[in-house]
Short mmCIF file of C-alpha atoms in Angstrom, two decimals:
data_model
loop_
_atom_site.label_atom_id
_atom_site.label_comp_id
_atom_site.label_asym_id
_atom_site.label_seq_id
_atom_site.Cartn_x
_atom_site.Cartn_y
_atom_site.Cartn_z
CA UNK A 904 10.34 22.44 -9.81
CA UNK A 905 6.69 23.27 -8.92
CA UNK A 906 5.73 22.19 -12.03
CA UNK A 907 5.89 18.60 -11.37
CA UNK A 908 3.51 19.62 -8.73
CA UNK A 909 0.91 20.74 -10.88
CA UNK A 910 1.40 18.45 -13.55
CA UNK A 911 1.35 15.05 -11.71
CA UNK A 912 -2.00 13.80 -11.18
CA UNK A 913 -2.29 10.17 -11.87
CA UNK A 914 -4.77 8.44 -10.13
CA UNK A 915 -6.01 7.67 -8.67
CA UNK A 916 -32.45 -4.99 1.48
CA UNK A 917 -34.23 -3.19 1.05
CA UNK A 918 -36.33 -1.87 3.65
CA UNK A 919 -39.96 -0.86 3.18
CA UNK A 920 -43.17 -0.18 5.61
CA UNK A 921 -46.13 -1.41 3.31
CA UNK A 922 -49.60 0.33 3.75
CA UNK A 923 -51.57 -1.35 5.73
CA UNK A 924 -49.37 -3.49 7.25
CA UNK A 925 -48.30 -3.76 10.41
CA UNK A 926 -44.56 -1.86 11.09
CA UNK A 927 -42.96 -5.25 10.63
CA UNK A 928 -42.66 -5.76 6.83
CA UNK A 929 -40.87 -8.42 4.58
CA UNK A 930 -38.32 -8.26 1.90
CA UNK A 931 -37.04 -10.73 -0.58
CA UNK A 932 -34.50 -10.58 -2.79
CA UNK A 933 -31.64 -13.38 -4.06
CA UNK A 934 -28.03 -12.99 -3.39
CA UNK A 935 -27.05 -15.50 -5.40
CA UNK A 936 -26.45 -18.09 -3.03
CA UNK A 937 -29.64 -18.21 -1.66
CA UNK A 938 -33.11 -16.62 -1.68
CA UNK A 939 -33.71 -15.21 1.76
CA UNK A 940 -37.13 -13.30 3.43
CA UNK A 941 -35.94 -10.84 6.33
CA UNK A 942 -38.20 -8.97 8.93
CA UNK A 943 -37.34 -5.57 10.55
CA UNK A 944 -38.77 -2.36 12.10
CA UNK A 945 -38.12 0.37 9.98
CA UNK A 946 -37.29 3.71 11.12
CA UNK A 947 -39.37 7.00 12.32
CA UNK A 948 -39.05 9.57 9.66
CA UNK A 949 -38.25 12.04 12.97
CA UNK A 950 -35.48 9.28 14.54
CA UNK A 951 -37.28 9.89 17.21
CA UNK A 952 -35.69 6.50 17.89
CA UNK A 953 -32.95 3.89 17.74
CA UNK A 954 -33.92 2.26 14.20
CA UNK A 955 -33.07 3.43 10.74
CA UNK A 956 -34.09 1.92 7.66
CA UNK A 957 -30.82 2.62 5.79
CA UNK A 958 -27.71 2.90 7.64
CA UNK A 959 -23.97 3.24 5.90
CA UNK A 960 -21.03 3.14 7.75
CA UNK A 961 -18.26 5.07 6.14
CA UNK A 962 -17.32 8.87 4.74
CA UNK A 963 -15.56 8.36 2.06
CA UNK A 964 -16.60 8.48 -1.81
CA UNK A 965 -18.89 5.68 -1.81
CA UNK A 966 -20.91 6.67 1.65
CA UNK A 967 -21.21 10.24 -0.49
CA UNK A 968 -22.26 8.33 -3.78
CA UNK A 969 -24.52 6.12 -2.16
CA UNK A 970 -26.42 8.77 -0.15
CA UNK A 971 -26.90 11.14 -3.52
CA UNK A 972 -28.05 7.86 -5.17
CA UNK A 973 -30.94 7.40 -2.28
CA UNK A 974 -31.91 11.23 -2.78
CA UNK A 975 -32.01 11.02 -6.32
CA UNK A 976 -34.46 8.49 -5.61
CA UNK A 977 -36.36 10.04 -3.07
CA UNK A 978 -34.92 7.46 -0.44
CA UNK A 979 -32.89 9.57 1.86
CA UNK A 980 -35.07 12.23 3.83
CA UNK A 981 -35.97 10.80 7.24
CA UNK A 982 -34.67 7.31 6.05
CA UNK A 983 -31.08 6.77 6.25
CA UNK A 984 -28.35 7.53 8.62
CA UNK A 985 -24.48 7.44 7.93
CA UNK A 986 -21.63 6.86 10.78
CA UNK A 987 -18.22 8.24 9.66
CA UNK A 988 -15.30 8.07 11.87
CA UNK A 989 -14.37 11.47 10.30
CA UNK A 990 -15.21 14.79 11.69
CA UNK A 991 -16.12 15.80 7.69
CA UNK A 992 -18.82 14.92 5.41
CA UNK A 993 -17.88 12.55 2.61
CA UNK A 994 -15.16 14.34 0.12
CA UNK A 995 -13.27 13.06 -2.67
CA UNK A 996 -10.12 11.52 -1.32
CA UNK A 997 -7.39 11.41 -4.30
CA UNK A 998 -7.14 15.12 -3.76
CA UNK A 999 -5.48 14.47 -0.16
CA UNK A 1000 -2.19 13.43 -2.03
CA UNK A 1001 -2.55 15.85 -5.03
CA UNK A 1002 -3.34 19.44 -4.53
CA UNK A 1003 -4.39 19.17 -0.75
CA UNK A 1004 -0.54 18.86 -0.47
CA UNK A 1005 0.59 22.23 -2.42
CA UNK A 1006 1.88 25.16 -0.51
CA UNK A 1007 0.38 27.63 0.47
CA UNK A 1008 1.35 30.41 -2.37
CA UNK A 1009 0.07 27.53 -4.96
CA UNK A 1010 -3.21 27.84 -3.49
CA UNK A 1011 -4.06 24.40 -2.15
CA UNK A 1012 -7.44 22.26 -2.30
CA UNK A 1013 -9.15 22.56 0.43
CA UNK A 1014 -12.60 21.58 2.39
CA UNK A 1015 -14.96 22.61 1.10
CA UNK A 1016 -13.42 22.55 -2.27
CA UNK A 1017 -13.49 18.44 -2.96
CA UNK A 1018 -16.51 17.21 -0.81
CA UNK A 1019 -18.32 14.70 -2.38
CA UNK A 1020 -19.91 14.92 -5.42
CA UNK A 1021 -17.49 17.24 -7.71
CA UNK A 1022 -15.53 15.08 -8.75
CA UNK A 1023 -18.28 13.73 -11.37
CA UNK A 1024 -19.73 17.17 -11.79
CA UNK A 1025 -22.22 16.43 -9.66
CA UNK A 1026 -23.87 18.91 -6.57
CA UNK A 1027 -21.44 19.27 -3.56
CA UNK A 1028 -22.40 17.66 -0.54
CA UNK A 1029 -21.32 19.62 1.86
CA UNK A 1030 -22.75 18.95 5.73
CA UNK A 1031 -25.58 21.41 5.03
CA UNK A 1032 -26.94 19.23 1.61
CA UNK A 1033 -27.42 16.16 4.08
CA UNK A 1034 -29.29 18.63 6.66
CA UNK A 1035 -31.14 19.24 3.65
CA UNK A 1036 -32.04 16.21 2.56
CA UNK A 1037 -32.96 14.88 5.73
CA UNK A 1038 -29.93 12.30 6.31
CA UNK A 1039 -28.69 12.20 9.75
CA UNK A 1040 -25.08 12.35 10.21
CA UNK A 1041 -22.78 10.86 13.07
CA UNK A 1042 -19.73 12.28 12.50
CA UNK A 1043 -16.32 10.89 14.48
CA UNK A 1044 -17.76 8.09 15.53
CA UNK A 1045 -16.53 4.34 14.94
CA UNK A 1046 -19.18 1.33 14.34
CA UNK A 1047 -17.41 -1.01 17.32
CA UNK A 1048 -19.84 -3.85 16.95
CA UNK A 1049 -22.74 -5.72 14.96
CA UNK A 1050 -25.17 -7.62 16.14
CA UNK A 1051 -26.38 -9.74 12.58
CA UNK A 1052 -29.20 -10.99 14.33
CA UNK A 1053 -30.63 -8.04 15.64
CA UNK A 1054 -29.72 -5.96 12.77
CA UNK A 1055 -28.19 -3.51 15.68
CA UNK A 1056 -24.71 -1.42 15.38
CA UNK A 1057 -22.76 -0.34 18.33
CA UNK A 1058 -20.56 2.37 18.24
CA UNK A 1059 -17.47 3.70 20.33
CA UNK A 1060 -19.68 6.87 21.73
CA UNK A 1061 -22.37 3.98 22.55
CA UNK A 1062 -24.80 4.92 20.19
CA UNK A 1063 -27.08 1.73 19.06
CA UNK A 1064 -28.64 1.77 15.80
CA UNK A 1065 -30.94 -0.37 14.40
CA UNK A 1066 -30.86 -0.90 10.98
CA UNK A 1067 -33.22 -2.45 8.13
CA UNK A 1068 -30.74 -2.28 5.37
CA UNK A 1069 -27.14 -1.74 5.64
CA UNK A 1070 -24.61 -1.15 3.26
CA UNK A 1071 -20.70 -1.34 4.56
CA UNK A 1072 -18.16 1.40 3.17
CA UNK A 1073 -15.31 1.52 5.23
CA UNK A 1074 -12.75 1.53 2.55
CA UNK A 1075 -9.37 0.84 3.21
CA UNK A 1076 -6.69 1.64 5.95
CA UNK A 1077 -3.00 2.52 5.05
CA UNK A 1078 -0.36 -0.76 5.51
CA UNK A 1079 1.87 0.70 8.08
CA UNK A 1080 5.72 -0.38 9.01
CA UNK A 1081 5.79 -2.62 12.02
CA UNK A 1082 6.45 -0.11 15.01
CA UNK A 1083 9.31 -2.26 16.41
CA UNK A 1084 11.19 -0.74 13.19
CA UNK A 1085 10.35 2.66 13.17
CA UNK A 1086 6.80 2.77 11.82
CA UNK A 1087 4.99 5.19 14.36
CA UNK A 1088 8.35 7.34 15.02
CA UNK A 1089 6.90 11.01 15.10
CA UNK A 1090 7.74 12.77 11.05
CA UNK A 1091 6.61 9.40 9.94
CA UNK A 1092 3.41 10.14 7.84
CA UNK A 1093 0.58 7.73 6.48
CA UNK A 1094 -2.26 9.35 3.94
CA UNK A 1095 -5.70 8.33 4.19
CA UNK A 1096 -7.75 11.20 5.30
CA UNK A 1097 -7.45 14.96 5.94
CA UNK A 1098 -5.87 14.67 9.64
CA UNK A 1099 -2.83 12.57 7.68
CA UNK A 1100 -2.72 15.49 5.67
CA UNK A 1101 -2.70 18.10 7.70
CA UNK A 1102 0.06 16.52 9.85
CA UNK A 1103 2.02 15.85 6.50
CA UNK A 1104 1.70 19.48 5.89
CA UNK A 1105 3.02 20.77 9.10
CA UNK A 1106 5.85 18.37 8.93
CA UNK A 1107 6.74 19.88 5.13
CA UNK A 1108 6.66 23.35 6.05
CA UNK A 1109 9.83 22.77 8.46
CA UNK A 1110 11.28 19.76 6.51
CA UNK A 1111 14.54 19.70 4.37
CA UNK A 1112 15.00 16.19 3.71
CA UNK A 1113 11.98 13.75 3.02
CA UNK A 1114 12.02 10.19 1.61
CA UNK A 1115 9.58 8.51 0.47
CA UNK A 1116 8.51 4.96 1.02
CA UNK A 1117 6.95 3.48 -2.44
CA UNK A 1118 6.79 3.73 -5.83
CA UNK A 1119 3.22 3.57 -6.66
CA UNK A 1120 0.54 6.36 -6.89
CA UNK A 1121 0.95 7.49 -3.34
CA UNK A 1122 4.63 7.62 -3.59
CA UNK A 1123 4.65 9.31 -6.88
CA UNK A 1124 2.03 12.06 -5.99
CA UNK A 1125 3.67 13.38 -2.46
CA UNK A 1126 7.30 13.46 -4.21
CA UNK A 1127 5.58 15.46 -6.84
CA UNK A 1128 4.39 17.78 -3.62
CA UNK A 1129 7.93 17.94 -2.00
CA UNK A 1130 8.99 19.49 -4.91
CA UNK A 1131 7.04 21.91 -4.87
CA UNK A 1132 7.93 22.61 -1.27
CA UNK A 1133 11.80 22.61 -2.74
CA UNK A 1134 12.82 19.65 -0.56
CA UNK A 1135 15.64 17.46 -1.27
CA UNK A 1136 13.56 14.19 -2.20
CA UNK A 1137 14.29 11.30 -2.22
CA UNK A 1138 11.89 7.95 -3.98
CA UNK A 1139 12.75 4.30 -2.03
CA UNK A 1140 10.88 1.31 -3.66
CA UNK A 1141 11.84 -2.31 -4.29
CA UNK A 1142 10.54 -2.86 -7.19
CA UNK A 1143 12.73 -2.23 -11.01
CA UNK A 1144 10.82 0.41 -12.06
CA UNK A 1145 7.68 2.61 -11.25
CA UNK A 1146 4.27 1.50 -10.81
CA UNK A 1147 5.12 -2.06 -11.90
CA UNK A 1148 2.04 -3.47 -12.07
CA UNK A 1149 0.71 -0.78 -13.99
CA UNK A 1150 3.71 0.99 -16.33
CA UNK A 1151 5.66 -0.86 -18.94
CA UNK A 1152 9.31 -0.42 -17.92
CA UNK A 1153 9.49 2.32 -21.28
CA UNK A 1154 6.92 4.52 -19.92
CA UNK A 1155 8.45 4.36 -16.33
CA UNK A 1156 11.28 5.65 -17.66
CA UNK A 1157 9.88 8.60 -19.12
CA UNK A 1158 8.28 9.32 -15.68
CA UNK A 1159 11.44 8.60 -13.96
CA UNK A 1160 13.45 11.13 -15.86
CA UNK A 1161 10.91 13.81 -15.53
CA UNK A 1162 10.79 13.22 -11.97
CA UNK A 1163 14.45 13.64 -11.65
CA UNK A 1164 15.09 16.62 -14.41
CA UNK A 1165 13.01 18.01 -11.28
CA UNK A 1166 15.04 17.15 -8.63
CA UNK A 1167 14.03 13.60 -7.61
CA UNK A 1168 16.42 10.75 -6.69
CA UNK A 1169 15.11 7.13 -7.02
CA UNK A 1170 17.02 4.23 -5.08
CA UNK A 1171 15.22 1.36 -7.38
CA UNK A 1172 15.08 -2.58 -5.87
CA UNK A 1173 15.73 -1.36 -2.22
CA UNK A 1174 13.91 -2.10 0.84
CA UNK A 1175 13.87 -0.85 4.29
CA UNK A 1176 15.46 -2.87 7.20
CA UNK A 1177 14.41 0.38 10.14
CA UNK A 1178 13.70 4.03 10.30
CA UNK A 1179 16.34 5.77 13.09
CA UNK A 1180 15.15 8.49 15.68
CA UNK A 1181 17.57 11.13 16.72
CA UNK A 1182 17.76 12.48 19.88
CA UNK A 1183 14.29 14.12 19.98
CA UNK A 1184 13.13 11.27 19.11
CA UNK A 1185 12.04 11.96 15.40
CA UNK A 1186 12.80 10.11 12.40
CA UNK A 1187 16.46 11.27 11.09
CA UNK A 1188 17.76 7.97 8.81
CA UNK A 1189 16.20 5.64 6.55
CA UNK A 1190 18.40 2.41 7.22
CA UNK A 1191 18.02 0.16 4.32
CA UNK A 1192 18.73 -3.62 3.95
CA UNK A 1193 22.11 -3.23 2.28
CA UNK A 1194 23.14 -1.03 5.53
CA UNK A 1195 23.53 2.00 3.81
CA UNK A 1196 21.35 5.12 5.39
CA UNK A 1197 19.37 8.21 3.72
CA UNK A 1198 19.25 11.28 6.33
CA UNK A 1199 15.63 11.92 6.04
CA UNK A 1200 13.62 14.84 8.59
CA UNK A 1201 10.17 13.31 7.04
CA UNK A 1202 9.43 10.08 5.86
CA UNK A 1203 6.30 9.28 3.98
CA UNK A 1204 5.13 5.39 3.78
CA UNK A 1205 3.30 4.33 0.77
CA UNK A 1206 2.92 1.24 0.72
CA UNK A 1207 -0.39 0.21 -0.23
CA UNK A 1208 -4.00 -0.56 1.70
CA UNK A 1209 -5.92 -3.17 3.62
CA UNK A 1210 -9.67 -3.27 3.59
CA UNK A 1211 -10.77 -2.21 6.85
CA UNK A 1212 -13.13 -4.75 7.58
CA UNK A 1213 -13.61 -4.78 11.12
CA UNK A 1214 -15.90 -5.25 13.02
CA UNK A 1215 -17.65 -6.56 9.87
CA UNK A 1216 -15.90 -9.88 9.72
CA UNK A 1217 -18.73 -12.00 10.37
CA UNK A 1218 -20.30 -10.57 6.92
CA UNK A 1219 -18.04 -13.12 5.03
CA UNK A 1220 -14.59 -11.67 3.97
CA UNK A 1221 -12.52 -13.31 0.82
CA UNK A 1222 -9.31 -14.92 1.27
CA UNK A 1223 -7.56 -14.49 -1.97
CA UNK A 1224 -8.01 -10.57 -2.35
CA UNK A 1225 -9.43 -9.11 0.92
CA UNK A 1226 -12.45 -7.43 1.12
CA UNK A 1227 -16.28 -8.30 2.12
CA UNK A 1228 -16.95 -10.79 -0.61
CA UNK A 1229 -20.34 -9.73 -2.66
CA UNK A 1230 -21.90 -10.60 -5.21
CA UNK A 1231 -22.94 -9.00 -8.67
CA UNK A 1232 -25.18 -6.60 -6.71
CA UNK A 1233 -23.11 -5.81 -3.90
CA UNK A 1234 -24.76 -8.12 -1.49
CA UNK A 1235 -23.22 -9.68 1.35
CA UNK A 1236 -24.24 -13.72 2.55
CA UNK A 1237 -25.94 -12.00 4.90
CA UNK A 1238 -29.44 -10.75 3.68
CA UNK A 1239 -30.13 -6.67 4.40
CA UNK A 1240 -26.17 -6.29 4.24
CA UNK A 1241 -24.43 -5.02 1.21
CA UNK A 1242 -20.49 -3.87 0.76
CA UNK A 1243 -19.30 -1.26 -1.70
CA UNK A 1244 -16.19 0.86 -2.83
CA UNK A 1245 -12.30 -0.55 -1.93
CA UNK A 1246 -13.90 -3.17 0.76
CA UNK A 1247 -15.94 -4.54 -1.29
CA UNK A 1248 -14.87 -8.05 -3.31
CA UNK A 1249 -16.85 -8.63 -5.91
CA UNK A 1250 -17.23 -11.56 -9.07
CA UNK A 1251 -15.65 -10.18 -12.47
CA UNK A 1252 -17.23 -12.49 -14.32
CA UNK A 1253 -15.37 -11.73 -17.86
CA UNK A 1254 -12.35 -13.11 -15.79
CA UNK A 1255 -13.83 -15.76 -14.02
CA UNK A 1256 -12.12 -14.08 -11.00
CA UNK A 1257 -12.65 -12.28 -7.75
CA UNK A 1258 -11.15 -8.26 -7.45
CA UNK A 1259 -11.59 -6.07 -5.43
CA UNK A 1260 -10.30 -1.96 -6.58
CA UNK A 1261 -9.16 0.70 -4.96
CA UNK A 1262 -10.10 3.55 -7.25
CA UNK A 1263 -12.53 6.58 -6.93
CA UNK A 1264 -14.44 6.15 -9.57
CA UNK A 1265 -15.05 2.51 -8.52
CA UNK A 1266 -16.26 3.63 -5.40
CA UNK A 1267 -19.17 6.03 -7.40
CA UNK A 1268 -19.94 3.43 -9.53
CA UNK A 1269 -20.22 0.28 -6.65
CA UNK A 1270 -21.92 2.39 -4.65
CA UNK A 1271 -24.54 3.84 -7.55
CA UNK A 1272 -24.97 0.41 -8.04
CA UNK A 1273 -25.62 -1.00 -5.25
CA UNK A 1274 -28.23 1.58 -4.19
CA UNK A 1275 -29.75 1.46 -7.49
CA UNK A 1276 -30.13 -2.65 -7.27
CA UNK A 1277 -31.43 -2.57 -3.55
CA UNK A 1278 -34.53 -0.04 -4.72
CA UNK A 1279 -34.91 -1.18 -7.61
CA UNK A 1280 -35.58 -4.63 -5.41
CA UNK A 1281 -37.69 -2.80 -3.32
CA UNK A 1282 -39.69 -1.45 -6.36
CA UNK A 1283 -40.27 -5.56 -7.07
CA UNK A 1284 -41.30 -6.28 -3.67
CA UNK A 1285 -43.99 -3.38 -3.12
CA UNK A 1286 -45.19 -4.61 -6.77
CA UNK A 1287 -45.52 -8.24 -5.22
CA UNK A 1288 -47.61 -7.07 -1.98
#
């Protein structure tokens, strides 16, 4: 059975200080929508105060991307700052669900193993590279607040930063079941970062029964780690057949029986109507519309993500798909401010539509981008002065 383990991986301005000038410089660039010119301090090369010229909130794969893009370019030391609510430097997260999830005697990933860049072959940034390369870190700390006008960012510790360009990867939270059903009950997991993990891990090594909530990538990839935990597992999703959206109801099928020649049991087109406690209060059913129950010790909800756009709202979100809404280039409406990776909603214009993906190696390449676009407009400007 621990071979479906190891075999299932699916998935998943700019600012400037011009010689000869005074500090205050000027940058112009078009978003699209307008062409804006936007003033700012930039930053002492020692922070030996509250402004930075590049700030990016986040610490997933696109803060990690971004920053090796502004080294590569000689942009980072002394220059840009990056507030994570994580206690860890930026790492790859698909490998939370996949082999971060393995037991012990199947030698699981772990930190340092997966920090960002690896996954692309690049250098691993572990929190000694950003030492390194001069980039200050603010680790476990949320951005509570922006001030657009002032170009300032509050944060829950009470740190203010002031920023000359600022580029927004916050990524995406997990969609949670409503508490008044069961949705925070403790052995109810969520996965977005290594603290979900751990917890998921400490609830597997003394669970016997686990169901899981979804039958996407999430869902598929911690079933494929129960197994190799021998638990009796157990796959709840409403949908016909796996991955929906993505598999044709043939290839599901093929998936489906190799998940249960391992052990895996799939209740198809079934929802949940409440998760039960017992009497120490932990999850013990899975109540499901039809009233029927599945004894379950661990649950694990994967149900999909919300961009976690707060307290970024007044950057301009999108209605239809979520997300900051950008343009081509990454740019917000607001000039200096620029959104990248799964919060970012951006024009495809081959489809005349707006998306906005959740996928790691959109996050590298948004946030390449992005960083690559906003010197590159710098480069333009310091040719123009």
């Amino acid at each position: 059975m621990a071979n479906l383990a190891n075999s299932v991986c699916l998935k998943h301005s700019v600012s400037l200080w011009f010689p000869h000038q005074s500090p205050a410089a000027h940058r112009s660039s078009s978003i699209g929508f307008r062409t804006f010119h936007r003033s700012y301090v930039v930053s002492s090369s020692s922070f030996s105060n509250e402004n930075r010229e590049f700030v990016i909130v986040g610490g997933g794969n696109a803060a990690g991307y971004a920053a090796r893009t502004f080294v590569e370019h000689g942009m980072a030391d002394g220059r840009l700052a990056i507030v994570s609510k994580e206690a860890h430097a930026p790492y790859e997260r698909p490998a939370l669900t996949k082999g971060y999830l393995f037991p012990l005697d199947k030698k699981p990933a772990r930190l340092p193993g997966f920090h960002t860049c690896v996954g692309s072959g690049g250098e691993r940034q572990t929190p000694d590279w950003y030492k390194e390369n001069g980039i200050e870190m603010f680790y476990e700390d949320l951005v509570s607040n922006i001030d657009i006008e002032k170009q300032t960012l509050t944060t829950n510790s009470g740190k203010l930063l002031k920023y000359g360009s600022l580029i927004v990867a916050t990524g995406c939270t997990a969609s949670r079941l409503p508490e008044k059903i069961g949705g925070n009950l403790p052995g109810v997991h969520y996965i977005r970062d290594v603290a979900d993990a751990d917890a998921l891990i400490s609830s597997l090594e003394k669970a016997k029964k686990v169901v899981v909530v979804g039958g996407g990538y999430i869902g598929m990839e911690v079933a494929a780690a129960a197994i190799g935990w021998n638990l009796d597992t157990t796959i709840v999703f409403p949908e016909n057949y796996l991955l929906q959206r993505l598999f044709t109801p043939s290839l599901a099928r093929r998936y489906e029986e190799f998940y249960q020649q391992n052990g895996v049991k799939f209740l198809k087109g079934a929802s949940i109507k409440n998760l039960e406690a017992g009497v120490d209060g932990r999850v013990t059913y899975v109540k499901l519309d039809d009233g029927s129950t599945i004894e379950a010790d661990t649950v694990i909800i994967g149900i999909g993500a919300k961009p976690a756009v707060s307290p970024f709202e007044r950057v301009g979100l999108e209605s239809s798909v979520g997300g900051i809404q950008v343009d081509g280039l990454f740019r917000t409406r607001v000039p200096g401010i620029f959104a990248v990776g799964d919060v970012a909603a951006f024009p495809l214009k081959m489809y005349n539509r707006i998306a906005r993906v959740e996928h790691v190696d959109h996050a590298r390449r948004s946030a390449q981008h992005c960083v690559k676009a906003l010197l590159s407009a710098q480069t333009d400007i310091w040719r123009d002065h």
